[in-house]
Amino acid sequence: MQNGICGIVGYGSYIPRFRIKIEEIAKVWGKDGSRIAKGLGVVEKSVPDMDEDTITIAVEAAKNALKVAEIDPSEINAIYTGSESHPYTVKPTASTVAEALGAVPCVTCADLEFACKAGTAGIQMCMGLVASDEIKYGMSIGADCAQGKPGDALEYTASAGGAAYIIGKNGCVAKIEGTFSFTTDTPDFWRRDGAEFPCHAARFTGEPAYFKHVIGGAQGLMDKLGTTINDYDYFVFHQPNAKFPLRTAISLQIPTEKLKEGLVVRHIGNSYSGSSLLGLARILDIANPGERILVTSYGSGAGSDAFSLITTDLLPEKRKNAPNVDDYIRLKEYVSYALYAKHRSKIRGI
Amino acid sequence: MAHLESVPMFWRRMKSLYSLIGVECLNCGKKYFPPRLICPECGGKEMKDYRFKGTGKVVSYSIIDVPPKGLKYQTPYGLAIVELDEGVRVTGQLVGCNLGEIKAGMRVETTFRKIIAVNKNGVIQYGYKFRPEGYPRINNGEKK
Amino acid sequence: MRNVAVIGVGMTKFGELWDYSLRQIFTMAAIEALEDAGCSNRDIEAFYVGNMSAGLFIGQEHLGALLADNAGLKNIPAMRVEGACASGGLALREAYLTIKAGEYDLVMVGGIEKMSDSPCTEDVTTTLGAAADQEWETFVGLTFPGAYALIAKAHMERYGTTKEQLAMVAVKNHKNGKNNPKAQFRREITIEQVLASGIVADPLSLLDCSPISDGGAAVILASEDMAKKFSDTPVWILGSGQASDTLALHDREDLTSLKATRLAAEKAYTAANMGPKDVNFAEVHDCFTIAEIVATEDLGFFHPGGGGKAVEEGLTEVDGKIPINPSGGLKAKGHPVGATGVAQVVSVVEQLRGEAHKRQVNRAETALTHNVGGSGATAVVHIFSR
């Protein structure tokens, strides 16, 4: 693929307004909440409303992306939704999103799943279709209402949110200079068919899984493009917590300042497929034209998609058309663990 | 309550539920939501689709504490008659703010939510609800 | 056109009638009405029954034939009339019109609902929701109490009507119900109890709402000739009016008034050559306390916005200027929805005959019944005299 042939024409984010503090969850399980929060680098996580799910989050994010892109929804000819919490096992999230946007019927749709990186896989698919002139615009969305088993370590961070990206050739707010993926069969985290909650291999999710693939993806892309750390103004890594991306930055010798603006996990937790894409959205919300961003997703199982982006002069004006990540982070309403259990349909018998 | 699980009943209304599609009478220009086949005002039978913007104001509201089937999980919920800026009124739930913040006259906009899913194995029915206009840039009591 | 009279009335006790099925409940009311009229089951020429939703409540449709059969009205034309909670009033009007037109001389009108067989309150709420616009109101979460809550909020906003005034309607109707042996609730309540009874749909509390009830009512209508043959105390129907409005509450310009009530009342008053001032007392459709306040305004007893003040000043008490719901109304007597419109006639006839005992209105020569379907999409008004 030629460098910079396509880019991001519009992007949009969405985060539900409810929050639960890590300490509130820890209290239920008799744990030291402040120690856990400090260890994870996360103080609270987002919680969806009773009537929100991955589809509604995807639609909200997609509508914001359309506003930024300033294009007619009928011009979007491909919609991919990446999630590990699609409301249906069979029946696409993407077709509901397409219908709600008014992008039907001349559009290809599919749901993707690759743990937390299905949204970035969708971006790569859109890039291929756009670059080959098969479609004018394609949209990929990463969204989740993440599941975490009550009492499990994941419960402290599994949150809800999503981001949508419209890929095209013209009117880009950021050009995509290149992409690179790094994938192996590494079973660090999974959810079997029909299982309610995911399982994970505890500390195995670290070195052989997250770090190997994120670093492999980021370094591989820089090698491919001939760039170095110094060429980038911002880095975004998948953020299951704040600790993992920070350790990645240290091992790649990235100054922390280049990472911290995109660390939305501190305030909203890990929105799985939404995670790295919301981090990227936060950077696009604040970046100046001509700045370079390296974003690397991670999906358990395991793989990373890395992208090199450079922002354009259109970014500052176009991003004003929709709410930004900080707007969503600021609007919050705390819930107790009991209400959280109701919001997440964890109360049996109703 | 089989009608609550009827797929065609939901599918037939999908465009209106998802995107607030109503009609405009080609004869007198009056707008309707949901779509009608004949204009009660002028008797005109030629109607064309009209997409409502989805913004408007609360005319009257209630907080529902005793729900019908399928809405127990969402109870209590806010419900309002909203007058859209085009002058047409619709009923919808109010979300995105605390129930105590709902007031007659407040400005609202549509949002996309789950309306009902009666049966765990049935189709999830989505549609419009209302939230404060300008969401999420709204004053939620705490400043900024 | 011929004059039409009510010559016999019957109704069961209203409430949770666990021991009886829909058909049994109706038949008991029918037998009472036949006995009261002094005629036999074989004298009846046609049968109309008001019922809202036996199909959803108990899975039974085709009530005309079913109930005619059970009441021993063999092989006569029988049909169910449906207009949600106004079904009973509509059945009465249909029977009235056929006699007036000369088709029949003796017709039975029934009203019946069996609500307590529903598995739970949510089912009842869903079924009653069918009276509103299923696709655009009920689907999005509007309940029947919710619709009247929207009316109440608008009325409070516009006229300053208070929750206390709403509560006073319930207090008054419970006071009246105490003296009605057939009422579901025969105990007095206080304003404080109403206000503290738990919100159903803000601002309406549980005791602002009529209850879930079983019950049946039946009346026998007769042409003038037939009335004179069977009865020494016929009660004449002087006027009948009916109107409809948009099913969806949100499509109505004014939420503080029911246009269908105003139009139906206008027609009934004109037919009776009377005005609101000529009516001695009324049984109005108080499915919720706000509904009685709005009804007393729409029927012309008080000016728009004056209904709350009127109940506060005691004008609607049994000994007030215009007694409203001396039977206890839907609120205390009970509201088996399809039966209500017919039960109102039973109450009015007892009063006009001077047989209402402790709840007897002093001067009872003329009366009005007012029956509403849904949030006001159907309204039917009848005016009676001795």
PDB file of N, CA and C in Angstrom, chain C residues 207-252:
ATOM      1  N   LEU C 207     -52.733   5.507  45.581  1.00  0.00           N
ATOM      2  CA  LEU C 207     -54.117   5.807  45.946  1.00  0.00           C
ATOM      3  C   LEU C 207     -54.745   6.911  45.088  1.00  0.00           C
ATOM      4  N   ASP C 208     -53.981   7.409  44.102  1.00  0.00           N
ATOM      5  CA  ASP C 208     -54.579   8.276  43.081  1.00  0.00           C
ATOM      6  C   ASP C 208     -55.170   7.431  41.963  1.00  0.00           C
ATOM      7  N   CYS C 209     -54.885   6.141  41.978  1.00  0.00           N
ATOM      8  CA  CYS C 209     -55.275   5.264  40.872  1.00  0.00           C
ATOM      9  C   CYS C 209     -56.446   4.380  41.260  1.00  0.00           C
ATOM     10  N   SER C 210     -57.312   4.132  40.277  1.00  0.00           N
ATOM     11  CA  SER C 210     -58.366   3.143  40.497  1.00  0.00           C
ATOM     12  C   SER C 210     -57.692   1.771  40.555  1.00  0.00           C
ATOM     13  N   PRO C 211     -58.347   0.829  41.221  1.00  0.00           N
ATOM     14  CA  PRO C 211     -57.692  -0.469  41.427  1.00  0.00           C
ATOM     15  C   PRO C 211     -57.878  -1.436  40.256  1.00  0.00           C
ATOM     16  N   ILE C 212     -57.194  -2.552  40.367  1.00  0.00           N
ATOM     17  CA  ILE C 212     -57.405  -3.679  39.452  1.00  0.00           C
ATOM     18  C   ILE C 212     -58.611  -4.437  39.991  1.00  0.00           C
ATOM     19  N   SER C 213     -59.647  -4.570  39.181  1.00  0.00           N
ATOM     20  CA  SER C 213     -60.923  -5.107  39.690  1.00  0.00           C
ATOM     21  C   SER C 213     -61.533  -6.145  38.766  1.00  0.00           C
ATOM     22  N   ASP C 214     -62.329  -6.990  39.373  1.00  0.00           N
ATOM     23  CA  ASP C 214     -63.234  -7.854  38.621  1.00  0.00           C
ATOM     24  C   ASP C 214     -64.633  -7.311  38.882  1.00  0.00           C
ATOM     25  N   GLY C 215     -65.515  -7.472  37.917  1.00  0.00           N
ATOM     26  CA  GLY C 215     -66.887  -7.058  38.175  1.00  0.00           C
ATOM     27  C   GLY C 215     -67.716  -7.065  36.915  1.00  0.00           C
ATOM     28  N   GLY C 216     -69.003  -7.192  37.119  1.00  0.00           N
ATOM     29  CA  GLY C 216     -69.917  -7.168  36.000  1.00  0.00           C
ATOM     30  C   GLY C 216     -71.127  -6.317  36.328  1.00  0.00           C
ATOM     31  N   ALA C 217     -71.745  -5.762  35.295  1.00  0.00           N
ATOM     32  CA  ALA C 217     -72.950  -4.958  35.482  1.00  0.00           C
ATOM     33  C   ALA C 217     -73.857  -5.211  34.291  1.00  0.00           C
ATOM     34  N   ALA C 218     -75.139  -5.090  34.517  1.00  0.00           N
ATOM     35  CA  ALA C 218     -76.091  -5.273  33.418  1.00  0.00           C
ATOM     36  C   ALA C 218     -77.278  -4.352  33.624  1.00  0.00           C
ATOM     37  N   VAL C 219     -77.808  -3.812  32.548  1.00  0.00           N
ATOM     38  CA  VAL C 219     -79.031  -3.015  32.621  1.00  0.00           C
ATOM     39  C   VAL C 219     -79.951  -3.450  31.488  1.00  0.00           C
ATOM     40  N   ILE C 220     -81.239  -3.275  31.719  1.00  0.00           N
ATOM     41  CA  ILE C 220     -82.225  -3.593  30.693  1.00  0.00           C
ATOM     42  C   ILE C 220     -82.803  -2.280  30.180  1.00  0.00           C
ATOM     43  N   LEU C 221     -82.693  -2.072  28.871  1.00  0.00           N
ATOM     44  CA  LEU C 221     -83.259  -0.879  28.251  1.00  0.00           C
ATOM     45  C   LEU C 221     -84.562  -1.256  27.552  1.00  0.00           C
ATOM     46  N   ALA C 222     -85.499  -0.326  27.620  1.00  0.00           N
ATOM     47  CA  ALA C 222     -86.796  -0.616  27.012  1.00  0.00           C
ATOM     48  C   ALA C 222     -87.338   0.595  26.272  1.00  0.00           C
ATOM     49  N   SER C 223     -88.132   0.326  25.259  1.00  0.00           N
ATOM     50  CA  SER C 223     -88.852   1.397  24.569  1.00  0.00           C
ATOM     51  C   SER C 223     -89.935   1.904  25.537  1.00  0.00           C
ATOM     52  N   GLU C 224     -90.515   3.052  25.232  1.00  0.00           N
ATOM     53  CA  GLU C 224     -91.476   3.668  26.141  1.00  0.00           C
ATOM     54  C   GLU C 224     -92.652   2.731  26.466  1.00  0.00           C
ATOM     55  N   ASP C 225     -93.187   2.104  25.417  1.00  0.00           N
ATOM     56  CA  ASP C 225     -94.319   1.192  25.625  1.00  0.00           C
ATOM     57  C   ASP C 225     -93.947   0.046  26.552  1.00  0.00           C
ATOM     58  N   MET C 226     -92.806  -0.543  26.252  1.00  0.00           N
ATOM     59  CA  MET C 226     -92.346  -1.692  27.011  1.00  0.00           C
ATOM     60  C   MET C 226     -92.000  -1.271  28.439  1.00  0.00           C
ATOM     61  N   ALA C 227     -91.413  -0.081  28.592  1.00  0.00           N
ATOM     62  CA  ALA C 227     -91.041   0.417  29.912  1.00  0.00           C
ATOM     63  C   ALA C 227     -92.267   0.539  30.799  1.00  0.00           C
ATOM     64  N   LYS C 228     -93.337   1.058  30.224  1.00  0.00           N
ATOM     65  CA  LYS C 228     -94.561   1.253  31.013  1.00  0.00           C
ATOM     66  C   LYS C 228     -95.175  -0.084  31.400  1.00  0.00           C
ATOM     67  N   LYS C 229     -94.958  -1.078  30.533  1.00  0.00           N
ATOM     68  CA  LYS C 229     -95.506  -2.406  30.803  1.00  0.00           C
ATOM     69  C   LYS C 229     -94.791  -3.062  31.985  1.00  0.00           C
ATOM     70  N   PHE C 230     -93.467  -2.891  32.031  1.00  0.00           N
ATOM     71  CA  PHE C 230     -92.676  -3.618  33.025  1.00  0.00           C
ATOM     72  C   PHE C 230     -92.381  -2.833  34.299  1.00  0.00           C
ATOM     73  N   SER C 231     -92.388  -1.494  34.217  1.00  0.00           N
ATOM     74  CA  SER C 231     -91.807  -0.743  35.334  1.00  0.00           C
ATOM     75  C   SER C 231     -92.667   0.407  35.827  1.00  0.00           C
ATOM     76  N   ASP C 232     -92.680   0.583  37.161  1.00  0.00           N
ATOM     77  CA  ASP C 232     -93.302   1.766  37.756  1.00  0.00           C
ATOM     78  C   ASP C 232     -92.288   2.881  37.949  1.00  0.00           C
ATOM     79  N   THR C 233     -91.020   2.516  37.882  1.00  0.00           N
ATOM     80  CA  THR C 233     -89.967   3.511  38.141  1.00  0.00           C
ATOM     81  C   THR C 233     -88.945   3.555  37.006  1.00  0.00           C
ATOM     82  N   PRO C 234     -89.404   3.765  35.782  1.00  0.00           N
ATOM     83  CA  PRO C 234     -88.420   3.831  34.695  1.00  0.00           C
ATOM     84  C   PRO C 234     -87.516   5.059  34.851  1.00  0.00           C
ATOM     85  N   VAL C 235     -86.269   4.898  34.452  1.00  0.00           N
ATOM     86  CA  VAL C 235     -85.345   6.040  34.413  1.00  0.00           C
ATOM     87  C   VAL C 235     -85.069   6.325  32.949  1.00  0.00           C
ATOM     88  N   TRP C 236     -85.370   7.542  32.532  1.00  0.00           N
ATOM     89  CA  TRP C 236     -85.310   7.883  31.106  1.00  0.00           C
ATOM     90  C   TRP C 236     -83.927   8.370  30.690  1.00  0.00           C
ATOM     91  N   ILE C 237     -83.543   7.928  29.524  1.00  0.00           N
ATOM     92  CA  ILE C 237     -82.292   8.447  28.947  1.00  0.00           C
ATOM     93  C   ILE C 237     -82.676   9.657  28.097  1.00  0.00           C
ATOM     94  N   LEU C 238     -82.267  10.837  28.567  1.00  0.00           N
ATOM     95  CA  LEU C 238     -82.678  12.060  27.870  1.00  0.00           C
ATOM     96  C   LEU C 238     -81.712  12.446  26.759  1.00  0.00           C
ATOM     97  N   GLY C 239     -80.474  12.040  26.912  1.00  0.00           N
ATOM     98  CA  GLY C 239     -79.492  12.431  25.891  1.00  0.00           C
ATOM     99  C   GLY C 239     -78.298  11.510  25.907  1.00  0.00           C
ATOM    100  N   SER C 240     -77.716  11.340  24.728  1.00  0.00           N
ATOM    101  CA  SER C 240     -76.541  10.490  24.608  1.00  0.00           C
ATOM    102  C   SER C 240     -75.572  11.153  23.642  1.00  0.00           C
ATOM    103  N   GLY C 241     -74.327  11.244  24.028  1.00  0.00           N
ATOM    104  CA  GLY C 241     -73.331  11.857  23.141  1.00  0.00           C
ATOM    105  C   GLY C 241     -72.035  11.090  23.181  1.00  0.00           C
ATOM    106  N   GLN C 242     -71.406  11.023  22.039  1.00  0.00           N
ATOM    107  CA  GLN C 242     -70.141  10.279  21.962  1.00  0.00           C
ATOM    108  C   GLN C 242     -69.198  11.021  21.028  1.00  0.00           C
ATOM    109  N   ALA C 243     -67.900  10.976  21.343  1.00  0.00           N
ATOM    110  CA  ALA C 243     -66.912  11.592  20.450  1.00  0.00           C
ATOM    111  C   ALA C 243     -65.592  10.847  20.573  1.00  0.00           C
ATOM    112  N   SER C 244     -64.752  11.037  19.579  1.00  0.00           N
ATOM    113  CA  SER C 244     -63.423  10.426  19.632  1.00  0.00           C
ATOM    114  C   SER C 244     -62.364  11.496  19.446  1.00  0.00           C
ATOM    115  N   ASP C 245     -61.126  11.099  19.713  1.00  0.00           N
ATOM    116  CA  ASP C 245     -59.992  12.017  19.545  1.00  0.00           C
ATOM    117  C   ASP C 245     -58.794  11.169  19.137  1.00  0.00           C
ATOM    118  N   THR C 246     -57.659  11.791  18.934  1.00  0.00           N
ATOM    119  CA  THR C 246     -56.466  11.021  18.562  1.00  0.00           C
ATOM    120  C   THR C 246     -56.186  10.001  19.663  1.00  0.00           C
ATOM    121  N   LEU C 247     -55.766   8.805  19.253  1.00  0.00           N
ATOM    122  CA  LEU C 247     -55.483   7.779  20.242  1.00  0.00           C
ATOM    123  C   LEU C 247     -54.281   8.198  21.092  1.00  0.00           C
ATOM    124  N   ALA C 248     -53.286   8.761  20.426  1.00  0.00           N
ATOM    125  CA  ALA C 248     -52.079   9.169  21.148  1.00  0.00           C
ATOM    126  C   ALA C 248     -52.312  10.502  21.847  1.00  0.00           C
ATOM    127  N   LEU C 249     -52.011  10.506  23.128  1.00  0.00           N
ATOM    128  CA  LEU C 249     -52.148  11.732  23.923  1.00  0.00           C
ATOM    129  C   LEU C 249     -51.308  12.864  23.334  1.00  0.00           C
ATOM    130  N   HIS C 250     -50.099  12.506  22.858  1.00  0.00           N
ATOM    131  CA  HIS C 250     -49.192  13.563  22.388  1.00  0.00           C
ATOM    132  C   HIS C 250     -49.717  14.309  21.153  1.00  0.00           C
ATOM    133  N   ASP C 251     -50.686  13.723  20.444  1.00  0.00           N
ATOM    134  CA  ASP C 251     -51.210  14.392  19.250  1.00  0.00           C
ATOM    135  C   ASP C 251     -52.279  15.433  19.577  1.00  0.00           C
ATOM    136  N   ARG C 252     -52.626  15.562  20.874  1.00  0.00           N
ATOM    137  CA  ARG C 252     -53.672  16.525  21.229  1.00  0.00           C
ATOM    138  C   ARG C 252     -53.064  17.861  21.632  1.00  0.00           C
TER     139      ARG C 252
END
